[in-house]
Coordinates of C-alpha atoms and ligand atoms in Angstrom, one line a residue:
X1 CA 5.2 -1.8 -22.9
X2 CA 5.7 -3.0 -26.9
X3 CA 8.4 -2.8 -29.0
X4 CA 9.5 0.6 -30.8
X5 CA 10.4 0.1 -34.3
X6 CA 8.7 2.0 -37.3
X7 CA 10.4 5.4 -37.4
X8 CA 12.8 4.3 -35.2
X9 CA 14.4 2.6 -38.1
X10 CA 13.6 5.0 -40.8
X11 CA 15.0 8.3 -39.1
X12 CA 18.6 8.5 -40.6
X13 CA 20.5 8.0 -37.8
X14 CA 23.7 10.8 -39.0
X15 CA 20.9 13.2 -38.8
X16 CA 19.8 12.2 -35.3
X17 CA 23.4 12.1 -34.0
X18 CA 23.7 16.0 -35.3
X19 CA 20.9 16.8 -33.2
X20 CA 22.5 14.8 -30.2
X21 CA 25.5 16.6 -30.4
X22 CA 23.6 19.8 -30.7
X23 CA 21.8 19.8 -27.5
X24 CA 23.0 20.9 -24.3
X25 CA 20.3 18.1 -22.8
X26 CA 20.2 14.8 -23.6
X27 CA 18.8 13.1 -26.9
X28 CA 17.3 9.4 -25.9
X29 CA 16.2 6.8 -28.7
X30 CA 14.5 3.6 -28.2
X31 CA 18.0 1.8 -27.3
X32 CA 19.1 3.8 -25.0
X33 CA 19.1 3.5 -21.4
X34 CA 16.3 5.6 -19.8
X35 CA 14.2 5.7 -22.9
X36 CA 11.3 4.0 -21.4
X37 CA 11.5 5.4 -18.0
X38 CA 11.0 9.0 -20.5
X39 CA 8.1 8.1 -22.5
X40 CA 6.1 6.9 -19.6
X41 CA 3.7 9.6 -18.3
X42 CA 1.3 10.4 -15.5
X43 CA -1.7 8.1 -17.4
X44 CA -0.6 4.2 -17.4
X45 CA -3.0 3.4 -20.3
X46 CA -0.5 5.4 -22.8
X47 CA 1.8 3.3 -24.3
X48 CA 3.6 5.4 -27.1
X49 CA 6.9 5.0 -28.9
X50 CA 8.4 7.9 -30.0
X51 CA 11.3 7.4 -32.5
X52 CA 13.3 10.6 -30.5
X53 CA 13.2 11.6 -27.0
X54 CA 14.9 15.6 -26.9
X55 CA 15.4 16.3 -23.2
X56 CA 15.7 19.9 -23.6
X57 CA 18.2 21.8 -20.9
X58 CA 17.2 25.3 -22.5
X59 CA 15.6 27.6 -25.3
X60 CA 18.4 26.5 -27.3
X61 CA 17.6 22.8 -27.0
X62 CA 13.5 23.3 -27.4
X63 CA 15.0 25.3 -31.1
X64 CA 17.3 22.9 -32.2
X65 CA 14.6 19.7 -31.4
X66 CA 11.9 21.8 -33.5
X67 CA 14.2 22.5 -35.9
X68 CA 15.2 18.8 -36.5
X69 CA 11.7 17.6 -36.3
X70 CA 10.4 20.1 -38.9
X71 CA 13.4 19.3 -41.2
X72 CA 12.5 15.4 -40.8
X73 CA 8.6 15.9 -41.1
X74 CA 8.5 14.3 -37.6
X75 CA 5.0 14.7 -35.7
X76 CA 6.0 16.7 -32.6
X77 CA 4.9 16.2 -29.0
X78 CA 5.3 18.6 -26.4
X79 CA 5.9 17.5 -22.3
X80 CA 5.5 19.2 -19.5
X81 CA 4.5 17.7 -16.4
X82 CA 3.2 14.9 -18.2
X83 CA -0.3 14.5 -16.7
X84 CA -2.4 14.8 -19.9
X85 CA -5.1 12.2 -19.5
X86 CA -5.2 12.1 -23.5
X87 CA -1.3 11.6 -23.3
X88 CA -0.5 14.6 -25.5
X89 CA 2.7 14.5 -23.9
X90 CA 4.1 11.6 -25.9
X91 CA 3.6 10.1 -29.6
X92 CA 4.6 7.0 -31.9
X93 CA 7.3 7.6 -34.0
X94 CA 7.6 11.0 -34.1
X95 CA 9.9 13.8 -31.5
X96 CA 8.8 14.3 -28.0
X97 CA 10.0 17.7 -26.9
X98 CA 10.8 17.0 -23.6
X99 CA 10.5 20.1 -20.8
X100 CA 10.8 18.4 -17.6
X101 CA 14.4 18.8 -17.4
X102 CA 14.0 22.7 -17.2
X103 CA 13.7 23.7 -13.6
X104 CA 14.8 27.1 -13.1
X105 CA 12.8 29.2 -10.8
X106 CA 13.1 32.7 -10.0
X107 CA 11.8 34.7 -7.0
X108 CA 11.0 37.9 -6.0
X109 CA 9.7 38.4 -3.0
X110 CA 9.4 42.2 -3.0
X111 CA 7.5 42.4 -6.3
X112 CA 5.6 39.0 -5.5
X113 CA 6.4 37.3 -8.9
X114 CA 8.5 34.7 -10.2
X115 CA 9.8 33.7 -13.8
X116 CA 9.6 29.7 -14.0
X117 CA 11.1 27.4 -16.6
X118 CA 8.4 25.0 -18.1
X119 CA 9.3 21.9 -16.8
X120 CA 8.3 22.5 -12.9
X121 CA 5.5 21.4 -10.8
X122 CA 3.6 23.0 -8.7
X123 CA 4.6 21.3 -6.1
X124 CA 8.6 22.6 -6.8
X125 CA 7.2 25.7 -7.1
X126 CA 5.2 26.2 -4.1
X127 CA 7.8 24.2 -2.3
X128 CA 10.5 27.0 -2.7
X129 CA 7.5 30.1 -2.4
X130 CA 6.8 29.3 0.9
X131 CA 10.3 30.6 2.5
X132 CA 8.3 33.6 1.9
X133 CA 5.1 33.0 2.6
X134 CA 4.2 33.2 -1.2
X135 CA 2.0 30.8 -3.5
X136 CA 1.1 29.9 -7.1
X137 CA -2.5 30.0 -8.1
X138 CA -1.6 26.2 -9.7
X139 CA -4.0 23.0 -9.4
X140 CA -5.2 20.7 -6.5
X141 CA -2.4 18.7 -6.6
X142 CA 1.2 18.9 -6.5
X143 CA 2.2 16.7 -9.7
X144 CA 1.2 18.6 -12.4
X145 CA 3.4 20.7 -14.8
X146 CA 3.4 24.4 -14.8
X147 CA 2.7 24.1 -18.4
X148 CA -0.2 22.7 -19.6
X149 CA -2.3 23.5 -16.6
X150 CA -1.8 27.3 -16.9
X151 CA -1.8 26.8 -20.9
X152 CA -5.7 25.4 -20.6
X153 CA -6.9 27.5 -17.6
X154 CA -5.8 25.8 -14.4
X155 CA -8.1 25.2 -11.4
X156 CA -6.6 25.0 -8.3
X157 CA -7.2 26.1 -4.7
X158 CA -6.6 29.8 -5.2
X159 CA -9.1 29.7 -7.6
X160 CA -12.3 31.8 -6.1
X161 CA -9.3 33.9 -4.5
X162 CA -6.6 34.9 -7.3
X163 CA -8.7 33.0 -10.7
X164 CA -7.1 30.4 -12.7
X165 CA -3.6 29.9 -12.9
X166 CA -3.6 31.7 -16.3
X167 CA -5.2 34.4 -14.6
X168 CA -2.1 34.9 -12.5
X169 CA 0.3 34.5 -16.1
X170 CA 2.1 38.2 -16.8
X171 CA 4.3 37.2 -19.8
X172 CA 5.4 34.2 -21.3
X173 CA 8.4 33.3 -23.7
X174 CA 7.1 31.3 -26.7
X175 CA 8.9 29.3 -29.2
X176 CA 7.1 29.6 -32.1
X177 CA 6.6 27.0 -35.2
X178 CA 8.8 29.1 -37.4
X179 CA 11.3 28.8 -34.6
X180 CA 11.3 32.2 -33.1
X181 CA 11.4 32.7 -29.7
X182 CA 8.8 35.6 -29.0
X183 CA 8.0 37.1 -25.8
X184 CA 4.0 38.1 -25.1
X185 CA 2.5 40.2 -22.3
X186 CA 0.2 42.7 -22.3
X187 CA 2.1 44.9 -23.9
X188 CA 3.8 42.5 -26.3
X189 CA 2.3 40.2 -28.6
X190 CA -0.6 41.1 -26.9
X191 CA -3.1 38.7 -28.7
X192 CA -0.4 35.5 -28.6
X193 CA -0.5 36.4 -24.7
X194 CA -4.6 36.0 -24.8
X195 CA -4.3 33.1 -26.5
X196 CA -1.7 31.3 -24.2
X197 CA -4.3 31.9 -21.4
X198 CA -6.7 28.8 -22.2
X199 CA -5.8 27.7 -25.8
X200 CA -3.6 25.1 -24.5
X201 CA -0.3 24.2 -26.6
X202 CA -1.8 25.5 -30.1
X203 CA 0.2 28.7 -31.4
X204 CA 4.3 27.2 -29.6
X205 CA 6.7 26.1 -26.8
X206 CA 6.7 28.1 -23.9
X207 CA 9.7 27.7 -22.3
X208 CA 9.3 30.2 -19.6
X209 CA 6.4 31.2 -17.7
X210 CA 6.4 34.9 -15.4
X211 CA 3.3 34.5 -12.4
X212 CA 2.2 37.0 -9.8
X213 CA 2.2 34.7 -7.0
X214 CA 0.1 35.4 -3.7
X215 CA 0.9 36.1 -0.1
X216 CA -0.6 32.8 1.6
X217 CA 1.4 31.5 4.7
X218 CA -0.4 29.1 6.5
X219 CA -3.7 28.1 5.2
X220 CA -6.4 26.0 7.0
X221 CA -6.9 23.2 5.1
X222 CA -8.0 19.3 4.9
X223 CA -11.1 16.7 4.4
X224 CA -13.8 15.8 6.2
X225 CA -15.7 12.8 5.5
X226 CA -19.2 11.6 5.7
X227 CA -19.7 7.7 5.5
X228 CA -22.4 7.6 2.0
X229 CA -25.5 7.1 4.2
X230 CA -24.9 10.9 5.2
X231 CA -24.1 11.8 1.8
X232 CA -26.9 13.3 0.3
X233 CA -27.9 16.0 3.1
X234 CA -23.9 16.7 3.7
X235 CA -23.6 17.5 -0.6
X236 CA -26.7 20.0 0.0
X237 CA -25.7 21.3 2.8
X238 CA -22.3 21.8 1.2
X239 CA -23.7 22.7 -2.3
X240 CA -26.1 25.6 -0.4
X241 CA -23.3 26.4 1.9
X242 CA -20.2 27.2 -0.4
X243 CA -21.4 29.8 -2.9
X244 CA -22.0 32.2 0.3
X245 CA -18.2 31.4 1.7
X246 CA -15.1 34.4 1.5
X247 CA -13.6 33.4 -1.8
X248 CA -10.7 33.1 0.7
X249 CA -12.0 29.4 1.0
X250 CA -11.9 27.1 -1.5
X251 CA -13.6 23.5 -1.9
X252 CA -14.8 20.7 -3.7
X253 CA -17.0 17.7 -2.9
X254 CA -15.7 13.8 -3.6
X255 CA -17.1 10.8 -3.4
X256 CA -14.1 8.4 -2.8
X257 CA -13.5 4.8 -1.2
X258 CA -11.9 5.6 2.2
X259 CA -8.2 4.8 1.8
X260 CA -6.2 2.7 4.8
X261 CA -4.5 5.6 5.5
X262 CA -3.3 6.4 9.9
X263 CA -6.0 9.2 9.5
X264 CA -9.5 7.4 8.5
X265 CA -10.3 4.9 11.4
X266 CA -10.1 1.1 10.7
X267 CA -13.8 0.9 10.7
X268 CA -14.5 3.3 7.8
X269 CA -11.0 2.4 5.8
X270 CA -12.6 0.9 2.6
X271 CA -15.9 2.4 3.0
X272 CA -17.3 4.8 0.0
X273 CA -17.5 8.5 1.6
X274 CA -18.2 11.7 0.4
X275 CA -15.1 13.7 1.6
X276 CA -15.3 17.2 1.4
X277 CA -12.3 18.8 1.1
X278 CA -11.5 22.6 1.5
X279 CA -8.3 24.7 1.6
X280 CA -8.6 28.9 3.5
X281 CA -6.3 30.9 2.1
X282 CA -6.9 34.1 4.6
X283 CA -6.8 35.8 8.4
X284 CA -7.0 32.1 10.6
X285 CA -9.3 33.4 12.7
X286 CA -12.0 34.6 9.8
X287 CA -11.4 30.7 8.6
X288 CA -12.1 28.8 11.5
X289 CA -15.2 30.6 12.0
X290 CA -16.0 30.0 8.0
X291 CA -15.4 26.6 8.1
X292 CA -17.6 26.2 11.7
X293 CA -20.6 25.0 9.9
X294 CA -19.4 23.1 7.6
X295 CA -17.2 21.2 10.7
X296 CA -20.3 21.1 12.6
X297 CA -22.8 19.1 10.3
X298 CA -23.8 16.0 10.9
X299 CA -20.7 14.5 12.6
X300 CA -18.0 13.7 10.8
X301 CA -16.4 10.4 10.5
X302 CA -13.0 11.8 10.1
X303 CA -12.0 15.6 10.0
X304 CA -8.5 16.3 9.7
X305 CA -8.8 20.1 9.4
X306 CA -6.1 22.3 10.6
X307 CA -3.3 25.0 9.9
X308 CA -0.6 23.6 7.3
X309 CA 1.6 25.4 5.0
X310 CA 0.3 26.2 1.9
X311 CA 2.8 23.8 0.1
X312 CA 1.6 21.3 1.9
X313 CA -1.8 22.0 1.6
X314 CA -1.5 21.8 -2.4
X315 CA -0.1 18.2 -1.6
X316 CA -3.2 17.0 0.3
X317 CA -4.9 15.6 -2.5
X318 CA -1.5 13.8 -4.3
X319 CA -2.1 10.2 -3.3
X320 CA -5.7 10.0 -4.9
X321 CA -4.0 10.1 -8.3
X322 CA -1.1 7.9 -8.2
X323 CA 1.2 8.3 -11.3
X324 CA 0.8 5.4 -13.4
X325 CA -2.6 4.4 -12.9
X326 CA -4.7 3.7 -15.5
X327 CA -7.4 6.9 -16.2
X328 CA -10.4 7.7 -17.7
X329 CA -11.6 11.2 -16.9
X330 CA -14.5 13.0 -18.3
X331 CA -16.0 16.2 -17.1
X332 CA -18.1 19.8 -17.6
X333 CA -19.4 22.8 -16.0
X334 CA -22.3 22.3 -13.7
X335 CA -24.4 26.3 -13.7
X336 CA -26.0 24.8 -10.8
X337 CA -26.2 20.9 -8.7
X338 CA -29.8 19.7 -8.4
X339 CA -30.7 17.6 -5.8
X340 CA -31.1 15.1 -8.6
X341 CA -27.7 15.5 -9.6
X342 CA -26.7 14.7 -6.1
X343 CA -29.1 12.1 -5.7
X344 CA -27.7 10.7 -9.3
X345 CA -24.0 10.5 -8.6
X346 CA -24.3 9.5 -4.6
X347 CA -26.4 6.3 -6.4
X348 CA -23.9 5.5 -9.0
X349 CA -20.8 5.5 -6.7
X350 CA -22.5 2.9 -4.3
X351 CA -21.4 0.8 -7.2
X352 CA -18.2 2.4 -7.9
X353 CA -15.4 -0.3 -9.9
X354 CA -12.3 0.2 -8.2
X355 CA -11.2 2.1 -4.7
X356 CA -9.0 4.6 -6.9
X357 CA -12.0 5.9 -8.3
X358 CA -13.0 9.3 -7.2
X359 CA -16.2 11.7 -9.0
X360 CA -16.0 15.2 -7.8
X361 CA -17.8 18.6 -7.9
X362 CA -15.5 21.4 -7.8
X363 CA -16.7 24.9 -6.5
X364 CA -14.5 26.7 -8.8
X365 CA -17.5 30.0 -9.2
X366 CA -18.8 33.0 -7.0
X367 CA -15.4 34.6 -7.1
X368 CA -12.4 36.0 -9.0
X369 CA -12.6 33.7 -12.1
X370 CA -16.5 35.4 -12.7
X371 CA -14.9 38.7 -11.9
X372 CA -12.3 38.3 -15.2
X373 CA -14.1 39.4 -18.6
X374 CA -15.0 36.4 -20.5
X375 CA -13.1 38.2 -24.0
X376 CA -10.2 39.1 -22.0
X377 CA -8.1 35.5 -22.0
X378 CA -9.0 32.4 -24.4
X379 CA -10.4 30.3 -21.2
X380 CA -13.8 32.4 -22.2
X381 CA -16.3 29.8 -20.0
X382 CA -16.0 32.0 -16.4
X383 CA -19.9 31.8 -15.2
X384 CA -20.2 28.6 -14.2
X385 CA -19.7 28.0 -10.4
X386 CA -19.5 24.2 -10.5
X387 CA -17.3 22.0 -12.5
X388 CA -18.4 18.3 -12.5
X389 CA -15.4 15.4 -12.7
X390 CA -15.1 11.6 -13.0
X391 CA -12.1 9.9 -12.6
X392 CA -12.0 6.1 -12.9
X393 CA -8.8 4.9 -12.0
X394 CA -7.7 1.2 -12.0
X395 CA -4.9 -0.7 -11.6
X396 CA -4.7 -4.1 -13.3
X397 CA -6.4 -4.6 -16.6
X398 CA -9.1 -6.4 -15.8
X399 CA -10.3 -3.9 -14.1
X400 CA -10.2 -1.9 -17.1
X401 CA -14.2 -2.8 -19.0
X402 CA -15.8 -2.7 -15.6
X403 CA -14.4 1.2 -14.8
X404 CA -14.8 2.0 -18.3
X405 CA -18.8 0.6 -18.4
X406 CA -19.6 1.9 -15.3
X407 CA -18.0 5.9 -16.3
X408 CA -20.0 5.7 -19.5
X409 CA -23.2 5.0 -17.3
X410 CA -22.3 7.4 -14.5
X411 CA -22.1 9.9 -17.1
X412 CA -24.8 9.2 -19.0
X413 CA -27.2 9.5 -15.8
X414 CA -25.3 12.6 -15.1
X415 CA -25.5 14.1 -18.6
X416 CA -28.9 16.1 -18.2
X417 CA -27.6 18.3 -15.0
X418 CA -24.5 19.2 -16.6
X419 CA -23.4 22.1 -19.2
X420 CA -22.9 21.3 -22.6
X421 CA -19.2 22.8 -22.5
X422 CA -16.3 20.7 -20.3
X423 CA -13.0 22.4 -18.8
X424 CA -10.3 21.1 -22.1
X425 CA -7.7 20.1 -19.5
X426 CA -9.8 17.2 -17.7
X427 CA -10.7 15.6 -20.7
X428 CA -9.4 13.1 -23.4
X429 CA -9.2 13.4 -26.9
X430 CA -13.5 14.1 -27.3
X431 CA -12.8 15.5 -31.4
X432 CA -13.3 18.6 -32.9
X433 CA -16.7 19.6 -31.8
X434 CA -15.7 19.5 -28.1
X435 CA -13.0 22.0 -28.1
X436 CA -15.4 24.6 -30.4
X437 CA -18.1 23.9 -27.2
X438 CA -15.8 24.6 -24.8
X439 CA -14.5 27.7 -26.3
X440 CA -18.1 28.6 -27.7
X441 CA -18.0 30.5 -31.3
X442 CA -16.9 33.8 -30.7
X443 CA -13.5 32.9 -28.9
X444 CA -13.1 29.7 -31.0
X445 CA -12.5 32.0 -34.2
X446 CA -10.2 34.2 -32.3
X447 CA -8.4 31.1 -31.2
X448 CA -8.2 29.9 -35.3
X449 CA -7.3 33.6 -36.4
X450 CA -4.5 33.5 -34.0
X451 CA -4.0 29.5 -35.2
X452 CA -3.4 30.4 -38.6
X453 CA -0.8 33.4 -37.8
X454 CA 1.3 31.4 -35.5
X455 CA 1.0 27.7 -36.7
X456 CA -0.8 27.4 -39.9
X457 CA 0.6 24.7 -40.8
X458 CA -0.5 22.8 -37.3
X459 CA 2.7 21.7 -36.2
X460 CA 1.5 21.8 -32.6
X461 CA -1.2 19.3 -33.0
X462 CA -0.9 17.0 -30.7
X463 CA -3.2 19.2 -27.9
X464 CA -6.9 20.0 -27.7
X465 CA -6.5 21.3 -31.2
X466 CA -7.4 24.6 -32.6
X467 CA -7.3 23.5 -36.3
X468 CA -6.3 26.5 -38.8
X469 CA -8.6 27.4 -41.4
X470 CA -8.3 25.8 -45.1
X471 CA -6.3 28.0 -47.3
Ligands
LIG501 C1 -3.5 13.7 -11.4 C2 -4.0 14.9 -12.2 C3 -4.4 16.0 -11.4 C4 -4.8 17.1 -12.1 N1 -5.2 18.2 -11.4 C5 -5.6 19.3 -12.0 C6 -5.9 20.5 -11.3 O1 -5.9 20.5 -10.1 N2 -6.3 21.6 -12.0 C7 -6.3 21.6 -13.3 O2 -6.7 22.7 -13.9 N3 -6.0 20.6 -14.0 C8 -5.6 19.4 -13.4 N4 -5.3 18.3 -14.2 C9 -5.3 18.4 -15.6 C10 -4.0 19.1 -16.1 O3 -4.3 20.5 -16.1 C11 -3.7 18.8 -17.5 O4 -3.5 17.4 -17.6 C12 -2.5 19.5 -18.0 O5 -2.4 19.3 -19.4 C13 -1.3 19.0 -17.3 O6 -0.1 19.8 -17.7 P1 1.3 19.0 -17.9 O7 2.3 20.0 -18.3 O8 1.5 18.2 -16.6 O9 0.9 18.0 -19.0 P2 1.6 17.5 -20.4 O10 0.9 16.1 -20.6 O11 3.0 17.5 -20.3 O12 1.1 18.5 -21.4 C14 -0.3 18.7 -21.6 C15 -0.5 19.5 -22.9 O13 0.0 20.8 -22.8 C16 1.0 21.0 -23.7 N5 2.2 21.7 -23.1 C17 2.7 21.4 -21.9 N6 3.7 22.2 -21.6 C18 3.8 23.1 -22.6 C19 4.6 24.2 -22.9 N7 5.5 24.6 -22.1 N8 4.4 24.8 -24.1 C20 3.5 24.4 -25.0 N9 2.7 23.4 -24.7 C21 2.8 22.7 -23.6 C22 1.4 19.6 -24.2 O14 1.9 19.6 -25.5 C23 0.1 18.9 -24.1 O15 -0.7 19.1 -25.3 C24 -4.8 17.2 -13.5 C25 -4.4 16.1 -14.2 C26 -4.0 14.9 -13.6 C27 -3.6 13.7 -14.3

């Protein structure tokens, strides 16, 4: 961590101590205790010093911290959960408005919804759903915030069943740049609402998000793993298998270093495996006799299979991505996985640079996210059945040139068997003509209409950014 000076000095400090006696929550600047614990996000390679931390406790905090920031011509970051890979969630020298404080949930059970304040996880809110047997189409892992996942689409393991998480979104309330608070629906701000559902944190601050959640229970979930001799027949077998599975059953493929964890026998702890990992959301008896097959090929090393809570279930995964790790991600559709593809990435992760290190294929297709109408949200690329991800991870820094070489060369290699267009929230900061790809024309213009009716000055910038048009 370096030292935080530049705006911190030049920001008057009567004007910050109005704002810190205007919030309900609490206002944190570089030398105050707990400032570095709050500018420290998911990603460990973001190191950013903003000159004002606004821990928002409400609606009234997120307007008063927008208001100051605008007043002060402060660049403005907005946090969730925190686990942008680009770190959007922080910034040097500007405001960071700060949702993670903002944990109200409500439930009900009759009407299967909930409202939920921005600054939850999934995990928090899958934790309290399952008292009734209830579940958020969120992500694959617990840690990551409510906001910015549904905000960019949000892939989880509900997805074939119930769509993206966005898919699941029935109103929002929106803090807008002019400082209104705004609610959108359907039947509300109807074309803010389609743009909250994939263009990320472009048109304001949601401070409250209202889901239909799902009736899940128990699910059958887990990871099997194959040690990488076995690799390539178990990914066909998988890649051939999947598309024909209920959409009750979600999974994805990963090729990971074995971790020493009680489950994976000593001899294979260490080893590079392809794990396939799968979560059934349905009638237990329908997903044993899904998952049979799959179970049955080629003799696992390690299968740990079995009925879990959903909540627990969506925390499976949580220890592959340890919070402050150093990432590098990159990722994009796959509209089908050649055995050259396989054959591509099962060669390139016999050289994988660290045991944190995990490249995936998702099987996010062949069910309710194809069944949505690609104009009726912003997330607008719904036909691809694969999605394609690298994640380097390391821990020390001199780790850092090997993971990054060796994800540039991985990717390259992979490059020709993937789509030109990548899912926004798995990838850095790739420039402009990324985010018009992975909107494609039609929906990117709809996104910039909406852009310059909302925000057209770009306030909310620091995102995969829809830029408004030149006036
Ligand atoms: C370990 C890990 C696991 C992941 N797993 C999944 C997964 O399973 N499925 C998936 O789809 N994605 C996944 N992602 C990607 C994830 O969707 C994005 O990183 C997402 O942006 C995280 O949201 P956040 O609120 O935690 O992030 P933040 O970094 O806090 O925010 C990300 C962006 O969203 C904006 N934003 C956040 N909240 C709001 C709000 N309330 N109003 C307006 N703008 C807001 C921020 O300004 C920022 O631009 C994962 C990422 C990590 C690091």
């Amino acid at each position: 961590m370096h030292a935080h000076t530049v705006a911190a000095d030049t920001l008057d400090e009567a004007a910050t101590q109005v704002l810190r006696d205007a919030l309900r929550g609490q206002l944190l600047r570089p030398a105050d205790p707990g400032y570095d614990q709050a500018r420290t996000v998911h990603n460990g390679l973001i190191d950013r010093s903003p000159a004002v931390i606004a821990r928002c406790a409400g609606v009234g905090d997120v307007m008063e911290a927008l208001a100051f920031a605008r007043d002060n011509g402060l660049p403005i970051a907005v946090r969730g959960g925190g686990h942008s890979v680009a770190g959007n969630a922080v910034c040097d020298h500007g405001l960071v408005i700060d949702l993670s404080a903002m944990k109200g949930l409500w439930i009900d059970p009759a009407a299967r919804t909930i409202r939920a304040e921005a600054g939850l996880t999934w995990g928090e809110i899958n934790h309290d759903l399952q008292r009734f047997d209830l579940a958020a189409a969120g992500g694959y892992v617990s840690t990551t915030g409510v906001g910015g996942l549904t905000l960019g689409g949000g892939l989880g393991w509900l997805v074939r069943k119930h769509g993206l998480a966005c898919d699941s979104l029935l109103s929002a309330d929106v803090v807008t740049a002019d400082g209104e608070l705004v609610h959108a629906s359907a039947d509300q701000n109807a074309e803010l609402f389609w743009g909250l559902r994939g263009g990320g944190g472009n048109f304001g601050i949601v401070t409250s998000f209202e889901f239909r959640v799902h009736p899940v229970g128990i699910a059958i979930a887990g990871l099997l793993m194959h040690r990488l001799e076995r690799a390539h027949d178990v990914f066909k077998f998988w890649r051939d298998w999947a598309p024909g599975t209920p959409p009750e059953l979600t999974t994805g493929a990963m090729l990971l270093t074995a971790p020493p964890a009680p489950f994976v026998p000593p001899e294979h702890q260490g080893a590079p495996m392809l794990g396939i990992a799968v979560v059934w959301a349905g009638p237990a008896e329908q997903g044993e006799a899904t998952l049979r097959p799959l179970r049955e090929f080629s003799s696992p090393a390690v299968d740990i299979i079995g009925p879990m809570p959903y909540s627990a279930a969506q925390m499976m995964a949580d220890d592959l991505w340890p919070r402050g790790a150093c990432n590098r991600w990159k990722s994009a559709f796959m509209p089908e996985v050649p055995d050259a593809a396989i054959d591509t990435a099962v060669r390139h992760f016999h050289a994988t640079p660290t045991p944190l290190t995990c490249l995936l294929i998702e099987h996010v297709g062949d069910g309710a996210v194809n069944a949505v109408d690609s104009r009726a949200t912003a997330f607008s690329r719904r036909s691809a059945p694969f999605n394609f991800l690298i994640t380097a991870q390391w821990d020390t820094p001199r780790d850092a040139d090997h993971a990054l070489d060796w994800t540039r060369e991985t990717w390259d290699a992979m490059e020709p068997h993937l789509a030109s267009e990548g899912y926004l929230n798995y990838i850095g900061d790739e420039g402009a003509d990324r985010v018009r790809d992975a909107y494609g024309v039609e929906t990117h213009d709809r996104l910039v209409a909406l852009k310059n009716r909302y925000d057209p000055g770009n306030v909310f910038r620091l995102n995969q950014n829809i830029q408004p048009a030149a006036r």
